[in-house]
């Protein structure tokens, strides 16, 4: 006959609470460990990143296939260098004048610029080209040879970078020849000098005439004072003389 103790099932011994908590914590840590990825997904991520970067760059780029003959107006005119838009680097006034220069030659003057030039430098080259074109339009026979030389030197520098400014340099050369090296230039300069001297002399005459009017006005004021004070002055002088000549 089995005893009462043998009929009872043995219960497992319970672990202390702090040990149970430590075991559960370790179990959760093992479950939360990241699973290392294999090679191909990482490569795929890198490729995706490159694709996104390429798309962003393409968003800033415009096609270089545009021919100047396709440009119908200023609204169609964009300044592209290495496929990137340069319009924001220039004022509307400079862009408009540059467009007119390009129209005169039927081509983009910057299309043969050396690749890789800094955008600020390119904007400076275009601006200088426009400024010198304006200066050429405003020059005359009194413009000094030194000024012509400075303009040509600046254009030569632009040309070294690939800017199409040969037509401006040719115009400068012809103007210098007409202003300083052609027949009749001596008489023309004498004429200009005489005309300038005439203007200067005329201005001096006007100044003298104005001064003469001031002197005449002053003369009239003095005459009026003399007429109004003459009798009183003579009377006073007479009294003075009477006192001088009175008997002792």
Short mmCIF file of N, CA, C and O in Angstrom, two decimals, residues 132-246:
data_model
loop_
_atom_site.label_atom_id
_atom_site.label_comp_id
_atom_site.label_asym_id
_atom_site.label_seq_id
_atom_site.Cartn_x
_atom_site.Cartn_y
_atom_site.Cartn_z
N UNK A 132 31.71 96.34 -72.35
CA UNK A 132 32.60 96.88 -73.38
C UNK A 132 31.82 97.17 -74.66
O UNK A 132 32.08 98.16 -75.35
N UNK A 133 30.84 96.33 -74.97
CA UNK A 133 29.99 96.61 -76.13
C UNK A 133 29.27 97.95 -75.95
O UNK A 133 29.16 98.75 -76.89
N UNK A 134 28.78 98.21 -74.74
CA UNK A 134 28.13 99.50 -74.45
C UNK A 134 29.13 100.65 -74.59
O UNK A 134 28.79 101.72 -75.12
N UNK A 135 30.35 100.44 -74.09
CA UNK A 135 31.37 101.49 -74.17
C UNK A 135 31.73 101.80 -75.62
O UNK A 135 31.94 102.96 -75.98
N UNK A 136 31.79 100.77 -76.44
CA UNK A 136 32.09 100.98 -77.87
C UNK A 136 31.00 101.82 -78.51
O UNK A 136 31.27 102.73 -79.30
N UNK A 137 29.75 101.53 -78.17
CA UNK A 137 28.63 102.30 -78.73
C UNK A 137 28.68 103.76 -78.29
O UNK A 137 28.20 104.64 -79.00
N UNK A 138 29.25 104.01 -77.11
CA UNK A 138 29.25 105.37 -76.56
C UNK A 138 30.53 106.14 -76.87
O UNK A 138 30.62 107.33 -76.55
N UNK A 139 31.53 105.51 -77.48
CA UNK A 139 32.80 106.20 -77.70
C UNK A 139 32.69 107.22 -78.83
O UNK A 139 31.73 107.21 -79.61
N UNK A 140 33.68 108.11 -78.91
CA UNK A 140 33.72 109.11 -79.97
C UNK A 140 35.18 109.42 -80.30
O UNK A 140 36.09 108.77 -79.77
N UNK A 141 35.40 110.43 -81.13
CA UNK A 141 36.76 110.74 -81.57
C UNK A 141 37.63 111.29 -80.46
O UNK A 141 38.85 111.37 -80.61
N UNK A 142 37.02 111.67 -79.34
CA UNK A 142 37.82 112.16 -78.22
C UNK A 142 38.20 111.04 -77.25
O UNK A 142 38.95 111.28 -76.30
N UNK A 143 37.71 109.84 -77.49
CA UNK A 143 38.09 108.70 -76.64
C UNK A 143 39.58 108.43 -76.80
O UNK A 143 40.09 108.37 -77.92
N UNK A 144 40.26 108.27 -75.69
CA UNK A 144 41.72 108.13 -75.74
C UNK A 144 42.12 106.76 -76.27
O UNK A 144 41.38 105.78 -76.17
N UNK A 145 43.32 106.72 -76.82
CA UNK A 145 43.87 105.46 -77.30
C UNK A 145 44.03 104.46 -76.15
O UNK A 145 43.88 103.25 -76.34
N UNK A 146 44.34 104.97 -74.96
CA UNK A 146 44.50 104.09 -73.80
C UNK A 146 43.19 103.37 -73.46
O UNK A 146 43.20 102.19 -73.10
N UNK A 147 42.08 104.08 -73.57
CA UNK A 147 40.79 103.44 -73.29
C UNK A 147 40.51 102.32 -74.29
O UNK A 147 40.08 101.22 -73.91
N UNK A 148 40.77 102.59 -75.56
CA UNK A 148 40.60 101.54 -76.56
C UNK A 148 41.48 100.34 -76.24
O UNK A 148 41.06 99.18 -76.38
N UNK A 149 42.71 100.61 -75.81
CA UNK A 149 43.66 99.53 -75.52
C UNK A 149 43.18 98.69 -74.33
O UNK A 149 43.30 97.46 -74.33
N UNK A 150 42.63 99.34 -73.31
CA UNK A 150 42.13 98.62 -72.13
C UNK A 150 40.97 97.72 -72.53
O UNK A 150 40.88 96.55 -72.11
N UNK A 151 40.06 98.24 -73.33
CA UNK A 151 38.92 97.42 -73.77
C UNK A 151 39.39 96.20 -74.56
O UNK A 151 38.90 95.09 -74.36
N UNK A 152 40.34 96.43 -75.45
CA UNK A 152 40.83 95.32 -76.27
C UNK A 152 41.55 94.28 -75.41
O UNK A 152 41.41 93.07 -75.64
N UNK A 153 42.30 94.73 -74.43
CA UNK A 153 43.02 93.81 -73.54
C UNK A 153 42.03 92.96 -72.75
O UNK A 153 42.24 91.74 -72.57
N UNK A 154 40.96 93.57 -72.29
CA UNK A 154 39.94 92.83 -71.54
C UNK A 154 39.27 91.79 -72.43
O UNK A 154 39.07 90.64 -72.03
N UNK A 155 38.94 92.19 -73.64
CA UNK A 155 38.31 91.25 -74.58
C UNK A 155 39.26 90.11 -74.94
O UNK A 155 38.83 88.97 -75.12
N UNK A 156 40.53 90.43 -75.03
CA UNK A 156 41.51 89.38 -75.33
C UNK A 156 41.51 88.32 -74.22
O UNK A 156 41.60 87.12 -74.49
N UNK A 157 41.41 88.79 -72.96
CA UNK A 157 41.34 87.85 -71.85
C UNK A 157 40.10 86.98 -71.92
O UNK A 157 40.17 85.76 -71.68
N UNK A 158 38.97 87.57 -72.28
CA UNK A 158 37.74 86.79 -72.44
C UNK A 158 37.89 85.77 -73.56
O UNK A 158 37.40 84.63 -73.45
N UNK A 159 38.56 86.17 -74.61
CA UNK A 159 38.76 85.29 -75.77
C UNK A 159 39.61 84.09 -75.41
O UNK A 159 39.39 82.98 -75.93
N UNK A 160 40.57 84.27 -74.51
CA UNK A 160 41.42 83.16 -74.09
C UNK A 160 40.62 82.08 -73.37
O UNK A 160 41.00 80.91 -73.37
N UNK A 161 39.52 82.47 -72.73
CA UNK A 161 38.65 81.50 -72.07
C UNK A 161 37.69 80.83 -73.05
O UNK A 161 36.94 79.94 -72.65
N UNK A 162 37.70 81.28 -74.30
CA UNK A 162 36.83 80.67 -75.31
C UNK A 162 35.62 81.50 -75.67
O UNK A 162 34.76 81.05 -76.43
N UNK A 163 35.53 82.72 -75.15
CA UNK A 163 34.39 83.59 -75.45
C UNK A 163 34.51 84.14 -76.87
O UNK A 163 35.60 84.56 -77.29
N UNK A 164 33.41 84.15 -77.58
CA UNK A 164 33.39 84.64 -78.96
C UNK A 164 33.24 86.16 -78.95
O UNK A 164 32.13 86.70 -78.95
N UNK A 165 34.37 86.87 -78.91
CA UNK A 165 34.34 88.33 -78.89
C UNK A 165 35.19 88.90 -80.02
O UNK A 165 35.52 90.09 -80.01
N UNK A 166 35.52 88.08 -81.00
CA UNK A 166 36.35 88.54 -82.10
C UNK A 166 35.72 89.70 -82.86
O UNK A 166 36.43 90.61 -83.31
N UNK A 167 34.40 89.70 -83.00
CA UNK A 167 33.73 90.77 -83.74
C UNK A 167 33.86 92.11 -83.01
O UNK A 167 33.94 93.17 -83.64
N UNK A 168 33.89 92.08 -81.67
CA UNK A 168 34.08 93.31 -80.91
C UNK A 168 35.51 93.82 -81.03
O UNK A 168 35.74 95.03 -81.16
N UNK A 169 36.46 92.91 -81.01
CA UNK A 169 37.86 93.31 -81.15
C UNK A 169 38.12 93.88 -82.55
O UNK A 169 38.88 94.85 -82.70
N UNK A 170 37.47 93.31 -83.55
CA UNK A 170 37.61 93.83 -84.91
C UNK A 170 37.04 95.24 -85.00
O UNK A 170 37.63 96.13 -85.64
N UNK A 171 35.91 95.46 -84.35
CA UNK A 171 35.31 96.80 -84.36
C UNK A 171 36.23 97.80 -83.66
O UNK A 171 36.42 98.93 -84.14
N UNK A 172 36.81 97.40 -82.55
CA UNK A 172 37.74 98.28 -81.84
C UNK A 172 38.94 98.64 -82.72
O UNK A 172 39.37 99.80 -82.76
N UNK A 173 39.46 97.66 -83.41
CA UNK A 173 40.61 97.89 -84.27
C UNK A 173 40.28 98.92 -85.36
O UNK A 173 41.08 99.83 -85.64
N UNK A 174 39.11 98.79 -85.96
CA UNK A 174 38.72 99.74 -87.01
C UNK A 174 38.51 101.14 -86.43
O UNK A 174 38.88 102.14 -87.06
N UNK A 175 37.92 101.21 -85.24
CA UNK A 175 37.68 102.52 -84.63
C UNK A 175 38.99 103.21 -84.27
O UNK A 175 39.13 104.43 -84.46
N UNK A 176 39.95 102.45 -83.75
CA UNK A 176 41.26 103.03 -83.43
C UNK A 176 41.92 103.55 -84.69
O UNK A 176 42.52 104.64 -84.71
N UNK A 177 41.82 102.78 -85.77
CA UNK A 177 42.39 103.22 -87.04
C UNK A 177 41.77 104.51 -87.52
O UNK A 177 42.47 105.43 -87.97
N UNK A 178 40.45 104.61 -87.42
CA UNK A 178 39.76 105.82 -87.86
C UNK A 178 40.07 107.01 -86.96
O UNK A 178 40.18 108.15 -87.43
N UNK A 179 40.20 106.73 -85.67
CA UNK A 179 40.39 107.83 -84.71
C UNK A 179 41.83 108.34 -84.67
O UNK A 179 42.05 109.52 -84.37
N UNK A 180 42.80 107.49 -85.00
CA UNK A 180 44.19 107.89 -84.80
C UNK A 180 45.11 107.69 -86.00
O UNK A 180 46.17 108.31 -86.07
N UNK A 181 44.74 106.85 -86.93
CA UNK A 181 45.69 106.49 -87.98
C UNK A 181 45.23 106.83 -89.39
O UNK A 181 45.96 106.61 -90.35
N UNK A 182 44.04 107.36 -89.55
CA UNK A 182 43.52 107.60 -90.90
C UNK A 182 43.88 108.99 -91.39
O UNK A 182 44.27 109.88 -90.62
N UNK A 183 43.74 109.19 -92.72
CA UNK A 183 43.96 110.51 -93.30
C UNK A 183 42.87 111.46 -92.80
O UNK A 183 41.72 111.10 -92.65
N UNK A 184 43.26 112.69 -92.58
CA UNK A 184 42.30 113.68 -92.13
C UNK A 184 42.09 113.70 -90.64
O UNK A 184 41.34 114.54 -90.13
N UNK A 185 42.74 112.77 -89.91
CA UNK A 185 42.52 112.73 -88.47
C UNK A 185 43.06 113.98 -87.80
O UNK A 185 42.49 114.47 -86.82
N UNK A 186 44.16 114.55 -88.35
CA UNK A 186 44.74 115.76 -87.75
C UNK A 186 43.77 116.93 -87.84
O UNK A 186 43.53 117.65 -86.87
N UNK A 187 43.21 117.12 -89.05
CA UNK A 187 42.26 118.22 -89.22
C UNK A 187 41.00 118.00 -88.38
O UNK A 187 40.43 118.96 -87.84
N UNK A 188 40.59 116.74 -88.31
CA UNK A 188 39.40 116.44 -87.51
C UNK A 188 39.64 116.77 -86.05
O UNK A 188 38.78 117.37 -85.37
N UNK A 189 40.82 116.44 -85.55
CA UNK A 189 41.12 116.72 -84.15
C UNK A 189 41.26 118.23 -83.91
O UNK A 189 40.87 118.74 -82.86
N UNK A 190 41.82 118.94 -84.89
CA UNK A 190 41.90 120.40 -84.76
C UNK A 190 40.51 121.00 -84.73
O UNK A 190 40.24 121.94 -83.98
N UNK A 191 39.63 120.45 -85.57
CA UNK A 191 38.24 120.92 -85.59
C UNK A 191 37.57 120.68 -84.24
O UNK A 191 36.90 121.58 -83.70
N UNK A 192 37.76 119.49 -83.69
CA UNK A 192 37.15 119.17 -82.40
C UNK A 192 37.71 120.07 -81.30
O UNK A 192 36.97 120.58 -80.45
N UNK A 193 39.03 120.30 -81.35
CA UNK A 193 39.65 121.16 -80.35
C UNK A 193 39.12 122.59 -80.46
O UNK A 193 38.82 123.24 -79.45
N UNK A 194 39.02 123.09 -81.70
CA UNK A 194 38.50 124.45 -81.90
C UNK A 194 37.06 124.56 -81.43
O UNK A 194 36.66 125.56 -80.81
N UNK A 195 36.28 123.52 -81.71
CA UNK A 195 34.87 123.53 -81.27
C UNK A 195 34.77 123.55 -79.75
O UNK A 195 33.96 124.28 -79.18
N UNK A 196 35.62 122.76 -79.10
CA UNK A 196 35.61 122.73 -77.64
C UNK A 196 36.04 124.07 -77.06
O UNK A 196 35.48 124.54 -76.06
N UNK A 197 37.06 124.69 -77.68
CA UNK A 197 37.53 125.98 -77.20
C UNK A 197 36.45 127.05 -77.41
O UNK A 197 36.30 127.97 -76.59
N UNK A 198 35.73 126.93 -78.51
CA UNK A 198 34.64 127.88 -78.76
C UNK A 198 33.57 127.77 -77.67
O UNK A 198 33.06 128.79 -77.18
N UNK A 199 33.26 126.55 -77.30
CA UNK A 199 32.27 126.34 -76.24
C UNK A 199 32.77 126.94 -74.93
O UNK A 199 32.03 127.61 -74.20
N UNK A 200 34.06 126.70 -74.63
CA UNK A 200 34.62 127.23 -73.39
C UNK A 200 34.61 128.76 -73.39
O UNK A 200 34.24 129.39 -72.39
N UNK A 201 34.98 129.36 -74.53
CA UNK A 201 34.99 130.82 -74.63
C UNK A 201 33.59 131.39 -74.49
O UNK A 201 33.38 132.43 -73.84
N UNK A 202 32.64 130.72 -75.10
CA UNK A 202 31.25 131.17 -75.00
C UNK A 202 30.77 131.15 -73.55
O UNK A 202 30.07 132.07 -73.11
N UNK A 203 31.18 130.14 -72.83
CA UNK A 203 30.80 130.06 -71.41
C UNK A 203 31.44 131.20 -70.61
O UNK A 203 30.80 131.79 -69.73
N UNK A 204 32.69 131.53 -70.94
CA UNK A 204 33.36 132.64 -70.25
C UNK A 204 32.66 133.97 -70.55
O UNK A 204 32.53 134.82 -69.67
N UNK A 205 32.23 134.13 -71.81
CA UNK A 205 31.52 135.36 -72.18
C UNK A 205 30.22 135.48 -71.38
O UNK A 205 29.88 136.56 -70.88
N UNK A 206 29.51 134.37 -71.26
CA UNK A 206 28.26 134.40 -70.48
C UNK A 206 28.54 134.75 -69.03
O UNK A 206 27.79 135.52 -68.41
N UNK A 207 29.63 134.21 -68.50
CA UNK A 207 29.98 134.53 -67.11
C UNK A 207 30.31 136.02 -66.96
O UNK A 207 29.89 136.67 -65.98
N UNK A 208 31.06 136.56 -67.94
CA UNK A 208 31.43 137.98 -67.88
C UNK A 208 30.20 138.87 -68.04
O UNK A 208 30.08 139.91 -67.39
N UNK A 209 29.30 138.46 -68.94
CA UNK A 209 28.08 139.25 -69.13
C UNK A 209 27.23 139.26 -67.86
O UNK A 209 26.65 140.29 -67.49
N UNK A 210 27.17 138.11 -67.20
CA UNK A 210 26.41 138.05 -65.94
C UNK A 210 27.06 138.94 -64.89
O UNK A 210 26.38 139.66 -64.14
N UNK A 211 28.40 138.93 -64.85
CA UNK A 211 29.11 139.77 -63.90
C UNK A 211 28.91 141.25 -64.23
O UNK A 211 28.76 142.10 -63.33
N UNK A 212 28.89 141.58 -65.53
CA UNK A 212 28.67 142.96 -65.95
C UNK A 212 27.29 143.45 -65.52
O UNK A 212 27.13 144.60 -65.09
N UNK A 213 26.31 142.58 -65.64
CA UNK A 213 24.96 142.94 -65.20
C UNK A 213 24.94 143.23 -63.70
O UNK A 213 24.28 144.17 -63.24
N UNK A 214 25.67 142.41 -62.95
CA UNK A 214 25.74 142.65 -61.51
C UNK A 214 26.40 144.00 -61.21
O UNK A 214 25.96 144.74 -60.31
N UNK A 215 27.45 144.32 -61.97
CA UNK A 215 28.15 145.60 -61.76
C UNK A 215 27.25 146.78 -62.12
O UNK A 215 27.24 147.82 -61.43
N UNK A 216 26.49 146.64 -63.20
CA UNK A 216 25.57 147.71 -63.59
C UNK A 216 24.50 147.92 -62.53
O UNK A 216 24.13 149.07 -62.22
N UNK A 217 24.01 146.82 -61.98
CA UNK A 217 22.99 146.94 -60.93
C UNK A 217 23.57 147.64 -59.70
O UNK A 217 22.91 148.49 -59.08
N UNK A 218 24.81 147.31 -59.37
CA UNK A 218 25.45 147.97 -58.23
C UNK A 218 25.65 149.46 -58.52
O UNK A 218 25.46 150.32 -57.63
N UNK A 219 26.01 149.80 -59.75
CA UNK A 219 26.19 151.21 -60.13
C UNK A 219 24.89 151.99 -59.96
O UNK A 219 24.89 153.14 -59.47
N UNK A 220 23.80 151.40 -60.38
CA UNK A 220 22.50 152.07 -60.25
C UNK A 220 22.14 152.29 -58.78
O UNK A 220 21.59 153.34 -58.42
N UNK A 221 22.45 151.32 -57.94
CA UNK A 221 22.15 151.49 -56.51
C UNK A 221 22.97 152.64 -55.92
O UNK A 221 22.47 153.46 -55.15
N UNK A 222 24.24 152.69 -56.30
CA UNK A 222 25.09 153.77 -55.79
C UNK A 222 24.60 155.14 -56.29
O UNK A 222 24.63 156.14 -55.55
N UNK A 223 24.15 155.20 -57.54
CA UNK A 223 23.64 156.46 -58.09
C UNK A 223 22.41 156.93 -57.32
O UNK A 223 22.26 158.14 -57.02
N UNK A 224 21.54 156.00 -56.99
CA UNK A 224 20.33 156.36 -56.23
C UNK A 224 20.71 156.88 -54.85
O UNK A 224 20.12 157.85 -54.34
N UNK A 225 21.68 156.22 -54.22
CA UNK A 225 22.12 156.68 -52.90
C UNK A 225 22.72 158.09 -52.98
O UNK A 225 22.47 158.95 -52.11
N UNK A 226 23.50 158.34 -54.02
CA UNK A 226 24.11 159.66 -54.19
C UNK A 226 23.05 160.73 -54.34
O UNK A 226 23.11 161.81 -53.72
N UNK A 227 22.06 160.46 -55.18
CA UNK A 227 21.01 161.45 -55.43
C UNK A 227 20.19 161.75 -54.17
O UNK A 227 19.79 162.90 -53.93
N UNK A 228 19.93 160.72 -53.38
CA UNK A 228 19.11 160.93 -52.19
C UNK A 228 19.88 161.57 -51.04
O UNK A 228 19.30 162.25 -50.19
N UNK A 229 21.17 161.42 -51.01
CA UNK A 229 21.97 161.91 -49.88
C UNK A 229 22.77 163.17 -50.21
O UNK A 229 23.36 163.79 -49.31
N UNK A 230 22.80 163.54 -51.48
CA UNK A 230 23.67 164.65 -51.91
C UNK A 230 23.33 165.96 -51.19
O UNK A 230 24.22 166.64 -50.65
N UNK A 231 22.08 166.35 -51.16
CA UNK A 231 21.69 167.64 -50.57
C UNK A 231 22.00 167.68 -49.08
O UNK A 231 22.51 168.69 -48.56
N UNK A 232 21.72 166.60 -48.38
CA UNK A 232 21.98 166.56 -46.95
C UNK A 232 23.48 166.62 -46.67
O UNK A 232 23.94 167.28 -45.74
N UNK A 233 24.23 165.89 -47.50
CA UNK A 233 25.68 165.88 -47.32
C UNK A 233 26.26 167.27 -47.57
O UNK A 233 27.15 167.74 -46.84
N UNK A 234 25.77 167.96 -48.63
CA UNK A 234 26.28 169.30 -48.94
C UNK A 234 25.93 170.30 -47.83
O UNK A 234 26.73 171.17 -47.47
N UNK A 235 24.71 170.18 -47.29
CA UNK A 235 24.29 171.08 -46.21
C UNK A 235 25.15 170.89 -44.98
O UNK A 235 25.58 171.86 -44.33
N UNK A 236 25.42 169.65 -44.66
CA UNK A 236 26.24 169.35 -43.49
C UNK A 236 27.67 169.85 -43.68
O UNK A 236 28.29 170.41 -42.75
N UNK A 237 28.17 169.68 -44.88
CA UNK A 237 29.53 170.13 -45.17
C UNK A 237 29.61 171.66 -45.08
O UNK A 237 30.62 172.23 -44.60
N UNK A 238 28.54 172.35 -45.53
CA UNK A 238 28.51 173.81 -45.48
C UNK A 238 28.55 174.30 -44.03
O UNK A 238 29.29 175.25 -43.71
N UNK A 239 27.79 173.67 -43.17
CA UNK A 239 27.81 174.04 -41.76
C UNK A 239 29.20 173.84 -41.16
O UNK A 239 29.67 174.63 -40.36
N UNK A 240 29.81 172.76 -41.56
CA UNK A 240 31.15 172.47 -41.04
C UNK A 240 32.14 173.55 -41.47
O UNK A 240 32.96 174.03 -40.67
N UNK A 241 32.05 173.97 -42.73
CA UNK A 241 32.96 174.99 -43.24
C UNK A 241 32.69 176.35 -42.57
O UNK A 241 33.62 177.13 -42.31
N UNK A 242 31.44 176.65 -42.31
CA UNK A 242 31.11 177.90 -41.62
C UNK A 242 31.76 177.95 -40.25
O UNK A 242 32.26 178.99 -39.79
N UNK A 243 31.73 176.78 -39.60
CA UNK A 243 32.35 176.73 -38.27
C UNK A 243 33.86 176.86 -38.37
O UNK A 243 34.51 177.49 -37.52
N UNK A 244 34.39 176.30 -39.44
CA UNK A 244 35.83 176.40 -39.64
C UNK A 244 36.25 177.86 -39.86
O UNK A 244 37.28 178.33 -39.33
N UNK A 245 35.46 178.60 -40.62
CA UNK A 245 35.83 179.95 -41.01
C UNK A 245 35.29 181.03 -40.05
O UNK A 245 35.53 182.24 -40.26
N UNK A 246 34.57 180.63 -39.07
CA UNK A 246 34.00 181.63 -38.13
C UNK A 246 35.13 182.37 -37.41
O UNK A 246 36.21 181.80 -37.15
#
